[in-house]
CSV table of N, CA and C in Angstrom, one decimal:
chain,number,residue,atom,x,y,z
A,964,MET,N,1.0,-1.2,0.2
A,964,MET,CA,-0.1,-0.1,0.0
A,964,MET,C,0.9,1.4,0.1
A,965,LEU,N,2.1,1.2,0.7
A,965,LEU,CA,2.9,2.2,0.8
A,965,LEU,C,3.3,2.8,-0.4
A,966,GLU,N,3.8,1.5,-1.1
A,966,GLU,CA,4.4,2.0,-2.5
A,966,GLU,C,3.3,2.8,-3.5
A,967,ARG,N,2.1,2.5,-3.4
A,967,ARG,CA,1.0,3.5,-3.9
A,967,ARG,C,1.1,4.9,-3.7
A,968,LEU,N,1.5,5.3,-2.6
A,968,LEU,CA,1.7,6.4,-2.1
A,968,LEU,C,3.0,7.4,-2.0
A,969,THR,N,3.1,8.3,-3.2
A,969,THR,CA,4.4,8.8,-3.0
A,969,THR,C,4.3,10.5,-2.5
A,970,ILE,N,5.3,10.7,-1.4
A,970,ILE,CA,5.2,11.7,-0.6
A,970,ILE,C,6.6,12.5,-0.6
A,971,LEU,N,6.1,13.8,-0.7
A,971,LEU,CA,7.5,14.9,-0.8
A,971,LEU,C,7.3,15.9,0.2
A,972,ALA,N,8.1,16.4,0.9
A,972,ALA,CA,8.2,17.4,2.0
A,972,ALA,C,9.1,18.8,1.6
A,973,LEU,N,8.7,19.9,2.1
A,973,LEU,CA,9.6,21.2,1.8
A,973,LEU,C,9.0,22.0,3.1
A,974,LEU,N,10.0,23.1,3.7
A,974,LEU,CA,9.3,23.9,4.5
A,974,LEU,C,8.7,25.2,3.3
A,975,PHE,N,7.9,25.8,3.9
A,975,PHE,CA,7.4,26.8,3.2
A,975,PHE,C,6.0,27.3,3.7
A,976,VAL,N,2.2,28.8,1.7
A,976,VAL,CA,0.8,28.2,2.7
A,976,VAL,C,-0.7,29.1,1.7
A,977,PRO,N,-3.6,29.3,1.4
A,977,PRO,CA,-4.5,29.2,0.6
A,977,PRO,C,-5.9,30.0,0.7
A,978,LEU,N,-7.6,31.0,-0.6
A,978,LEU,CA,-8.9,31.5,-0.4
A,978,LEU,C,-10.0,30.9,-1.0
A,979,LEU,N,-10.6,30.2,-0.3
A,979,LEU,CA,-11.8,29.2,-0.8
A,979,LEU,C,-13.0,30.2,-0.3
A,980,THR,N,-13.7,30.8,-1.5
A,980,THR,CA,-15.0,31.6,-1.0
A,980,THR,C,-16.3,30.9,-1.4
A,981,VAL,N,-17.1,31.3,-0.1
A,981,VAL,CA,-18.4,30.4,-0.5
A,981,VAL,C,-19.3,31.2,-0.5
A,982,ALA,N,-20.3,31.0,-1.4
A,982,ALA,CA,-21.6,32.0,-1.7
A,982,ALA,C,-22.5,31.4,-1.0
A,983,SER,N,-23.2,32.3,-0.3
A,983,SER,CA,-24.3,31.7,0.5
A,983,SER,C,-25.7,32.4,-0.5
A,984,ALA,N,-26.7,31.4,-0.3
A,984,ALA,CA,-28.0,31.9,-0.9
A,984,ALA,C,-28.7,32.9,-0.1
A,985,GLY,N,-29.4,33.6,-0.7
A,985,GLY,CA,-30.3,34.5,0.2
A,985,GLY,C,-31.4,33.8,0.7
A,986,ALA,N,-32.5,34.5,1.2
A,986,ALA,CA,-33.5,33.9,1.6
A,986,ALA,C,-34.4,33.1,0.8
A,987,ASP,N,-34.3,33.3,-0.3
A,987,ASP,CA,-35.1,32.8,-1.3
A,987,ASP,C,-34.9,31.0,-1.3
A,988,PRO,N,-35.6,30.2,-0.8
A,988,PRO,CA,-35.5,28.7,-0.7
A,988,PRO,C,-35.5,28.0,-2.1
A,989,THR,N,-35.6,28.6,-3.2
A,989,THR,CA,-35.8,27.9,-4.1
A,989,THR,C,-34.2,27.7,-4.8
A,990,PRO,N,-34.1,26.2,-4.8
A,990,PRO,CA,-32.7,25.9,-5.4
A,990,PRO,C,-32.1,26.5,-6.6
A,991,LEU,N,-30.9,26.6,-6.5
A,991,LEU,CA,-30.3,27.4,-7.9
A,991,LEU,C,-30.2,26.0,-8.7
A,992,PRO,N,-30.0,26.3,-10.4
A,992,PRO,CA,-29.5,25.4,-11.2
A,992,PRO,C,-28.3,24.9,-10.9
A,993,PRO,N,-28.0,23.7,-11.4
A,993,PRO,CA,-26.7,23.1,-10.9
A,993,PRO,C,-25.6,24.0,-12.0
A,994,TYR,N,-24.5,24.3,-11.5
A,994,TYR,CA,-23.5,25.3,-12.0
A,994,TYR,C,-22.7,24.2,-13.1
A,995,PRO,N,-22.7,24.7,-14.4
A,995,PRO,CA,-22.1,23.4,-15.6
A,995,PRO,C,-20.9,23.1,-15.3
A,996,LEU,N,-20.2,22.2,-14.5
A,996,LEU,CA,-19.0,21.8,-14.2
A,996,LEU,C,-18.4,20.9,-15.0
A,997,VAL,N,-17.0,20.7,-15.3
A,997,VAL,CA,-16.3,19.8,-16.3
A,997,VAL,C,-17.0,18.5,-15.7
A,998,LYS,N,-17.0,17.5,-16.5
A,998,LYS,CA,-17.8,16.2,-15.9
A,998,LYS,C,-16.8,15.2,-14.9
A,999,ASP,N,-15.6,15.3,-15.0
A,999,ASP,CA,-15.1,14.6,-14.0
A,999,ASP,C,-15.1,15.6,-12.6
A,1000,GLN,N,-15.4,16.7,-12.7
A,1000,GLN,CA,-15.6,17.5,-11.5
A,1000,GLN,C,-16.7,17.1,-10.8
A,1001,VAL,N,-17.9,16.8,-11.3
A,1001,VAL,CA,-19.2,16.8,-11.0
A,1001,VAL,C,-19.0,15.7,-10.1
A,1002,ASP,N,-18.4,14.5,-10.0
A,1002,ASP,CA,-18.8,13.2,-9.3
A,1002,ASP,C,-17.7,13.3,-8.1
A,1003,SER,N,-16.4,13.9,-8.5
A,1003,SER,CA,-15.3,13.8,-7.5
A,1003,SER,C,-15.3,15.1,-6.5
A,1004,ARG,N,-15.6,16.3,-7.0
A,1004,ARG,CA,-15.6,17.2,-6.1
A,1004,ARG,C,-15.9,17.1,-4.7
A,1005,PRO,N,-17.2,16.8,-4.2
A,1005,PRO,CA,-17.6,16.6,-2.9
A,1005,PRO,C,-16.6,15.6,-2.0
A,1006,VAL,N,-16.3,14.3,-2.9
A,1006,VAL,CA,-15.5,13.4,-2.2
A,1006,VAL,C,-14.1,14.0,-1.7
A,1007,LEU,N,-13.8,14.7,-2.7
A,1007,LEU,CA,-12.3,15.1,-2.8
A,1007,LEU,C,-12.4,16.2,-1.5
A,1008,HIS,N,-13.3,17.0,-1.5
A,1008,HIS,CA,-13.3,18.0,-0.3
A,1008,HIS,C,-13.6,17.4,1.0
A,1009,GLU,N,-14.4,16.2,1.1
A,1009,GLU,CA,-14.1,15.4,2.2
A,1009,GLU,C,-12.9,15.0,2.6
A,1010,LYS,N,-12.2,14.4,1.7
A,1010,LYS,CA,-11.0,13.8,2.1
A,1010,LYS,C,-9.9,14.9,2.6
A,1011,ALA,N,-9.8,16.3,2.0
A,1011,ALA,CA,-9.0,17.3,2.8
A,1011,ALA,C,-9.5,17.7,4.0
A,1012,LEU,N,-10.9,17.8,4.2
A,1012,LEU,CA,-11.2,17.7,5.7
A,1012,LEU,C,-10.9,16.8,6.5
A,1013,GLN,N,-10.8,15.4,6.1
A,1013,GLN,CA,-10.4,14.3,6.9
A,1013,GLN,C,-9.1,14.7,7.1
A,1014,LEU,N,-8.3,14.9,6.1
A,1014,LEU,CA,-7.0,15.0,6.4
A,1014,LEU,C,-6.4,16.2,7.6
A,1015,TYR,N,-7.5,17.3,7.2
A,1015,TYR,CA,-7.1,18.2,8.4
A,1015,TYR,C,-7.4,17.6,9.9
A,1016,ASP,N,-8.4,16.6,10.0
A,1016,ASP,CA,-8.7,16.3,11.2
A,1016,ASP,C,-7.7,15.6,12.1
A,1017,CYS,N,-7.0,14.6,10.8
A,1017,CYS,CA,-5.9,13.9,11.5
A,1017,CYS,C,-4.9,14.7,11.6
A,1018,ALA,N,-4.4,15.6,10.9
A,1018,ALA,CA,-3.5,16.5,11.4
A,1018,ALA,C,-3.8,17.3,12.7
A,1019,ARG,N,-4.9,17.9,12.6
A,1019,ARG,CA,-5.4,18.6,14.0
A,1019,ARG,C,-5.3,17.6,15.2
A,1020,ARG,N,-5.5,16.3,15.3
A,1020,ARG,CA,-5.4,15.3,16.2
A,1020,ARG,C,-3.7,15.3,16.5
A,1021,GLU,N,-3.1,15.5,15.7
A,1021,GLU,CA,-1.7,15.5,16.2
A,1021,GLU,C,-0.8,16.9,16.7
A,1022,ASN,N,-1.9,18.1,16.0
A,1022,ASN,CA,-1.1,19.3,16.1
A,1022,ASN,C,-2.3,20.3,16.8
A,1023,SER,N,-3.1,20.6,17.8
A,1023,SER,CA,-4.1,21.0,18.0
A,1023,SER,C,-4.1,22.7,18.0
A,1024,ARG,N,-2.8,23.3,17.6
A,1024,ARG,CA,-2.6,24.7,17.2
A,1024,ARG,C,-3.3,24.7,16.0
A,1025,LEU,N,-3.3,23.8,15.1
A,1025,LEU,CA,-3.6,24.1,13.4
A,1025,LEU,C,-5.1,24.5,13.5
A,1026,ARG,N,-5.2,25.8,12.6
A,1026,ARG,CA,-6.7,26.1,12.5
A,1026,ARG,C,-6.6,26.0,10.8
A,1027,TRP,N,-8.0,25.5,10.3
A,1027,TRP,CA,-8.3,25.7,9.2
A,1027,TRP,C,-8.4,26.7,8.2
A,1028,ASP,N,-7.7,27.0,7.2
A,1028,ASP,CA,-7.5,28.2,6.2
A,1028,ASP,C,-8.2,28.3,5.0
A,1029,GLU,N,-9.2,28.9,4.9
A,1029,GLU,CA,-9.8,28.6,3.6
A,1029,GLU,C,-8.8,29.2,2.3
A,1030,CYS,N,-8.3,30.2,2.6
A,1030,CYS,CA,-7.5,30.8,1.7
A,1030,CYS,C,-6.4,29.8,1.2
A,1031,LEU,N,-5.9,29.4,2.2
A,1031,LEU,CA,-4.7,28.2,2.1
A,1031,LEU,C,-5.4,27.1,1.3
A,1032,ALA,N,-6.6,26.6,1.8
A,1032,ALA,CA,-7.4,25.5,1.1
A,1032,ALA,C,-7.4,25.8,-0.6
A,1033,ASP,N,-7.7,26.8,-0.5
A,1033,ASP,CA,-8.1,27.0,-2.2
A,1033,ASP,C,-6.5,26.9,-2.8
A,1034,ARG,N,-5.6,27.8,-2.5
A,1034,ARG,CA,-4.2,27.7,-2.8
A,1034,ARG,C,-3.6,26.3,-3.2
A,1035,ALA,N,-3.9,25.3,-2.0
A,1035,ALA,CA,-3.5,23.9,-2.2
A,1035,ALA,C,-4.2,23.3,-3.3
A,1036,LEU,N,-5.8,23.7,-3.2
A,1036,LEU,CA,-6.4,22.9,-4.5
A,1036,LEU,C,-5.8,23.2,-5.9
A,1037,ARG,N,-5.7,24.5,-5.9
A,1037,ARG,CA,-5.1,25.0,-7.2
A,1037,ARG,C,-3.9,24.3,-7.4
A,1038,ARG,N,-3.1,24.2,-6.6
A,1038,ARG,CA,-1.6,23.7,-6.8
A,1038,ARG,C,-1.9,22.2,-7.5
A,1039,ALA,N,-2.7,21.4,-6.5
A,1039,ALA,CA,-3.2,19.8,-6.9
A,1039,ALA,C,-3.6,20.1,-8.2
A,1040,LYS,N,-4.5,20.9,-8.7
A,1040,LYS,CA,-5.1,20.8,-10.0
A,1040,LYS,C,-3.7,20.8,-11.0
A,1041,ASP,N,-2.9,22.0,-10.7
A,1041,ASP,CA,-1.8,22.2,-11.7
A,1041,ASP,C,-1.0,21.2,-12.0
A,1042,MET,N,-0.6,20.3,-10.7
A,1042,MET,CA,0.3,19.2,-10.8
A,1042,MET,C,-0.6,18.0,-11.8
A,1043,VAL,N,-1.9,17.8,-11.6
A,1043,VAL,CA,-2.5,16.9,-12.5
A,1043,VAL,C,-2.6,17.4,-13.9
A,1044,LYS,N,-2.9,18.8,-14.1
A,1044,LYS,CA,-3.0,19.2,-15.5
A,1044,LYS,C,-1.7,19.2,-16.1
A,1045,ARG,N,-0.5,19.3,-15.6
A,1045,ARG,CA,0.9,19.5,-16.2
A,1045,ARG,C,1.4,18.3,-16.1
A,1046,ASN,N,0.8,17.2,-15.2
A,1046,ASN,CA,1.2,15.8,-15.3
A,1046,ASN,C,2.7,15.7,-14.5
A,1047,TYR,N,2.8,16.3,-13.4
A,1047,TYR,CA,4.0,16.2,-12.4
A,1047,TYR,C,3.5,15.9,-10.9
A,1048,PHE,N,4.5,15.5,-10.2
A,1048,PHE,CA,4.3,15.4,-8.9
A,1048,PHE,C,5.7,16.0,-8.2
A,1049,SER,N,5.9,17.2,-7.7
A,1049,SER,CA,7.1,17.7,-7.2
A,1049,SER,C,6.6,19.2,-6.7
A,1050,HIS,N,7.9,19.4,-5.8
A,1050,HIS,CA,7.7,20.6,-5.3
A,1050,HIS,C,7.9,21.8,-6.2
A,1051,HIS,N,8.6,21.4,-7.3
A,1051,HIS,CA,9.1,22.3,-8.3
A,1051,HIS,C,8.5,21.8,-9.3
A,1052,PRO,N,7.8,22.7,-10.2
A,1052,PRO,CA,7.1,22.7,-11.5
A,1052,PRO,C,8.3,22.1,-12.5
A,1053,PRO,N,7.9,21.5,-13.9
A,1053,PRO,CA,9.0,21.1,-14.7
A,1053,PRO,C,9.4,22.6,-15.2
A,1054,LYS,N,10.7,22.3,-15.5
A,1054,LYS,CA,11.3,23.4,-15.9
A,1054,LYS,C,11.6,24.5,-15.2
A,1055,SER,N,11.2,24.5,-13.8
A,1055,SER,CA,11.6,25.1,-12.8
A,1055,SER,C,12.4,24.9,-11.5
A,1056,ASP,N,13.1,25.6,-10.9
A,1056,ASP,CA,13.7,25.5,-9.3
A,1056,ASP,C,13.2,26.2,-8.5
A,1057,HIS,N,11.9,26.9,-8.9
A,1057,HIS,CA,11.4,27.8,-7.9
A,1057,HIS,C,10.0,26.9,-7.3
A,1058,ASN,N,9.9,26.9,-6.1
A,1058,ASN,CA,8.7,26.1,-5.3
A,1058,ASN,C,7.6,27.2,-5.2
A,1059,PRO,N,6.4,27.1,-5.9
A,1059,PRO,CA,5.5,28.1,-6.1
A,1059,PRO,C,4.8,28.0,-4.5
A,1060,ALA,N,4.9,27.0,-3.6
A,1060,ALA,CA,4.2,27.1,-2.6
A,1060,ALA,C,4.5,28.4,-1.7
A,1061,TRP,N,5.8,29.0,-1.5
A,1061,TRP,CA,5.8,30.2,-1.1
A,1061,TRP,C,5.1,31.2,-1.4
A,1062,ASP,N,4.8,31.6,-2.7
A,1062,ASP,CA,3.9,32.5,-3.2
A,1062,ASP,C,2.7,32.0,-3.0
A,1063,LEU,N,2.1,31.0,-3.0
A,1063,LEU,CA,0.7,30.9,-2.6
A,1063,LEU,C,0.4,31.2,-1.1
A,1064,VAL,N,1.3,30.8,-0.5
A,1064,VAL,CA,1.2,31.2,1.1
A,1064,VAL,C,1.1,32.6,1.2
A,1065,ALA,N,1.9,33.3,0.5
A,1065,ALA,CA,2.3,34.8,0.5
A,1065,ALA,C,1.0,35.6,0.0
A,1066,SER,N,0.4,34.8,-0.9
A,1066,SER,CA,-1.0,35.4,-1.6
A,1066,SER,C,-2.1,35.4,-0.5
A,1067,CYS,N,-1.9,34.8,0.6
A,1067,CYS,CA,-2.9,34.6,1.6
A,1067,CYS,C,-2.7,35.3,2.8
A,1068,HIS,N,-1.2,35.3,3.3
A,1068,HIS,CA,-1.2,36.0,4.7
A,1068,HIS,C,0.5,36.3,4.7
A,1069,LYS,N,0.8,37.1,5.3
A,1069,LYS,CA,2.2,37.6,5.8
A,1069,LYS,C,2.5,36.8,6.7
A,1070,PHE,N,3.4,35.8,6.2
A,1070,PHE,CA,3.7,34.8,6.9
A,1070,PHE,C,5.5,34.8,7.5
A,1071,ARG,N,5.8,34.3,8.7
A,1071,ARG,CA,7.0,34.0,9.0
A,1071,ARG,C,7.7,32.5,8.6
A,1072,TYR,N,6.6,31.5,8.6
A,1072,TYR,CA,7.0,30.2,8.6
A,1072,TYR,C,6.1,29.5,7.9
A,1073,ALA,N,6.5,28.7,6.8
A,1073,ALA,CA,5.6,28.1,5.6
A,1073,ALA,C,6.1,26.5,5.5
A,1074,GLY,N,5.3,25.5,5.1
A,1074,GLY,CA,5.4,24.5,5.0
A,1074,GLY,C,4.6,23.7,3.9
A,1075,GLU,N,4.9,22.7,3.1
A,1075,GLU,CA,4.0,22.1,2.2
A,1075,GLU,C,4.5,20.4,2.4
A,1076,ASN,N,3.3,19.9,2.3
A,1076,ASN,CA,3.5,18.3,2.2
A,1076,ASN,C,2.5,18.1,1.0
A,1077,LEU,N,3.0,17.3,0.1
A,1077,LEU,CA,2.5,16.6,-1.1
A,1077,LEU,C,2.4,14.9,-0.8
A,1078,ALA,N,1.1,14.7,-1.4
A,1078,ALA,CA,0.7,13.2,-1.3
A,1078,ALA,C,-0.2,12.8,-2.4
A,1079,LYS,N,0.6,11.5,-3.0
A,1079,LYS,CA,-0.1,11.1,-4.1
A,1079,LYS,C,-0.5,9.9,-4.1
A,1080,GLY,N,-2.0,9.4,-4.5
A,1080,GLY,CA,-2.2,8.2,-4.3
A,1080,GLY,C,-3.9,7.8,-4.0
A,1081,ASP,N,-4.5,6.8,-4.5
A,1081,ASP,CA,-5.8,6.9,-4.4
A,1081,ASP,C,-6.0,6.2,-3.1
A,1082,LEU,N,-5.8,6.6,-1.8
A,1082,LEU,CA,-5.9,5.8,-0.5
A,1082,LEU,C,-6.7,6.7,0.3
A,1083,PRO,N,-7.3,6.0,1.3
A,1083,PRO,CA,-8.0,7.1,2.2
A,1083,PRO,C,-7.2,8.0,2.8
A,1084,ALA,N,-8.0,8.9,3.4
A,1084,ALA,CA,-7.1,10.2,4.2
A,1084,ALA,C,-6.5,9.6,5.5
A,1085,GLU,N,-6.9,8.6,6.1
A,1085,GLU,CA,-6.2,8.1,7.1
A,1085,GLU,C,-4.9,7.4,7.0
A,1086,THR,N,-4.9,6.7,5.8
A,1086,THR,CA,-3.6,6.0,5.3
A,1086,THR,C,-2.7,7.0,5.0
A,1087,ILE,N,-2.9,8.1,4.3
A,1087,ILE,CA,-2.2,8.9,3.8
A,1087,ILE,C,-1.3,9.7,5.1
A,1088,HIS,N,-2.3,10.0,5.9
A,1088,HIS,CA,-1.9,10.9,6.9
A,1088,HIS,C,-1.2,10.0,7.7
A,1089,GLU,N,-1.2,8.5,8.0
A,1089,GLU,CA,-0.2,7.8,8.7
A,1089,GLU,C,1.3,7.4,7.8
A,1090,THR,N,1.3,7.7,6.5
A,1090,THR,CA,2.2,7.6,5.8
A,1090,THR,C,3.0,8.8,6.1
A,1091,LEU,N,2.3,10.1,5.8
A,1091,LEU,CA,3.1,11.4,6.2
A,1091,LEU,C,3.6,11.4,7.4
A,1092,MET,N,3.0,10.9,8.4
A,1092,MET,CA,3.6,10.9,9.8
A,1092,MET,C,5.0,9.9,10.0
A,1093,LYS,N,5.1,9.0,9.3
A,1093,LYS,CA,6.3,8.0,9.1
A,1093,LYS,C,7.4,8.8,8.4
A,1094,SER,N,7.2,9.8,7.7
A,1094,SER,CA,8.1,10.6,7.1
A,1094,SER,C,8.6,11.8,7.9
A,1095,PRO,N,10.1,11.8,8.2
A,1095,PRO,CA,10.4,12.8,9.1
A,1095,PRO,C,9.9,14.1,8.8
A,1096,GLY,N,10.4,14.8,7.4
A,1096,GLY,CA,10.2,16.0,7.2
A,1096,GLY,C,8.4,16.3,6.9
A,1097,HIS,N,7.7,15.2,6.6
A,1097,HIS,CA,6.1,15.6,6.7
A,1097,HIS,C,5.9,15.6,8.1
A,1098,ARG,N,6.2,14.9,8.8
A,1098,ARG,CA,5.9,15.0,10.5
A,1098,ARG,C,6.3,16.3,11.0
A,1099,LYS,N,7.3,16.5,10.7
A,1099,LYS,CA,8.0,17.9,11.1
A,1099,LYS,C,7.1,19.0,11.0
A,1100,ASN,N,6.6,18.9,9.8
A,1100,ASN,CA,5.4,20.2,9.4
A,1100,ASN,C,4.2,19.9,10.1
A,1101,ILE,N,3.7,18.8,10.1
A,1101,ILE,CA,2.3,18.7,10.7
A,1101,ILE,C,2.5,19.1,12.2
A,1102,LEU,N,3.6,18.6,13.1
A,1102,LEU,CA,3.8,19.0,14.4
A,1102,LEU,C,4.6,20.3,14.8
A,1103,ASP,N,5.1,20.9,13.9
A,1103,ASP,CA,5.7,22.0,14.2
A,1103,ASP,C,4.9,22.8,14.8
A,1104,PRO,N,5.4,23.5,15.9
A,1104,PRO,CA,4.5,24.4,16.8
A,1104,PRO,C,4.3,25.9,16.1
A,1105,ARG,N,5.3,26.1,15.4
A,1105,ARG,CA,5.2,27.6,14.6
A,1105,ARG,C,4.2,27.7,13.6
A,1106,PHE,N,3.8,26.7,13.2
A,1106,PHE,CA,2.6,26.4,12.1
A,1106,PHE,C,1.4,26.6,12.9
A,1107,GLN,N,0.3,27.8,12.5
A,1107,GLN,CA,-1.0,27.9,13.1
A,1107,GLN,C,-2.3,27.7,12.2
A,1108,LEU,N,-1.9,27.5,10.8
A,1108,LEU,CA,-2.7,27.8,9.7
A,1108,LEU,C,-2.5,26.5,9.0
A,1109,LEU,N,-3.8,25.9,8.4
A,1109,LEU,CA,-3.3,24.8,7.3
A,1109,LEU,C,-4.6,24.6,6.5
A,1110,GLY,N,-4.2,24.9,5.2
A,1110,GLY,CA,-4.9,24.5,4.3
A,1110,GLY,C,-4.8,23.3,3.2
A,1111,ILE,N,-5.7,22.5,3.0
A,1111,ILE,CA,-5.6,21.1,2.1
A,1111,ILE,C,-6.2,21.0,1.0
A,1112,GLY,N,-6.0,20.8,0.0
A,1112,GLY,CA,-6.9,20.7,-1.5
A,1112,GLY,C,-6.5,19.3,-1.9
A,1113,CYS,N,-7.3,18.5,-2.5
A,1113,CYS,CA,-7.2,17.3,-3.0
A,1113,CYS,C,-7.9,17.3,-4.3
A,1114,TYR,N,-6.9,16.8,-5.3
A,1114,TYR,CA,-7.6,16.8,-6.8
A,1114,TYR,C,-7.0,15.5,-7.3
A,1115,LYS,N,-8.2,14.9,-7.9
A,1115,LYS,CA,-8.0,13.3,-8.1
A,1115,LYS,C,-7.1,12.5,-7.2
A,1116,ASN,N,-5.4,12.4,-7.5
A,1116,ASN,CA,-5.2,11.7,-6.7
A,1116,ASN,C,-4.0,12.4,-6.1
A,1117,ILE,N,-3.9,13.6,-6.1
A,1117,ILE,CA,-3.0,14.4,-5.6
A,1117,ILE,C,-3.7,15.3,-4.5
A,1118,CYS,N,-3.0,15.4,-3.0
A,1118,CYS,CA,-3.3,16.1,-2.1
A,1118,CYS,C,-2.2,17.2,-1.8
A,1119,VAL,N,-2.4,18.3,-1.3
A,1119,VAL,CA,-1.5,19.2,-0.8
A,1119,VAL,C,-2.2,20.2,0.5
A,1120,GLU,N,-1.0,20.0,0.9
A,1120,GLU,CA,-0.9,20.6,2.6
A,1120,GLU,C,-0.4,21.6,2.5
A,1121,LEU,N,-0.6,23.1,3.0
A,1121,LEU,CA,-0.1,24.2,3.0
A,1121,LEU,C,-0.3,24.7,4.5
A,1122,PHE,N,1.3,25.0,5.0
A,1122,PHE,CA,1.2,25.6,6.4
A,1122,PHE,C,1.5,26.8,6.5
A,1123,ALA,N,1.2,27.8,7.5
A,1123,ALA,CA,1.7,28.8,7.7
A,1123,ALA,C,1.8,29.3,9.2
A,1124,GLY,N,2.9,29.8,9.7
A,1124,GLY,CA,3.0,30.4,10.7
A,1124,GLY,C,3.2,32.0,10.7
A,1125,LEU,N,2.4,32.5,11.3
A,1125,LEU,CA,2.4,34.3,11.2
A,1125,LEU,C,3.1,34.8,12.1
């Protein structure tokens, strides 16, 4: 099972806006989504929240951050779209995670965990905790904010310490 999960870590953080319906109880028509997003979107958001719950059990200082979650989701989508899995995009030696975190918060500390595999959140978390670099990010007392985004088989965790 571990061979199905590939993980990487680096030290280095995302805005998910939620529109609320007004007082009108009439449901809105479905938003035209890309076919593969219709089925997987709620499941993958749930997976991100489950990963957050796992991290929170390890480090109670961590708080969910919508902006970081949005940026993490964007990062996961970029990796799937461009077919890579790395802290550095192809033909670049720059990790965009720092810029993603900076677009949300003025930070002193930041971190990124990457996970790849079609595994349950609990299994992904257990594997991250067995890796010294990933474990350090999850347990680091300097981090207060965490945003997680999962897309297809890639999950990105972005951490920020203010």
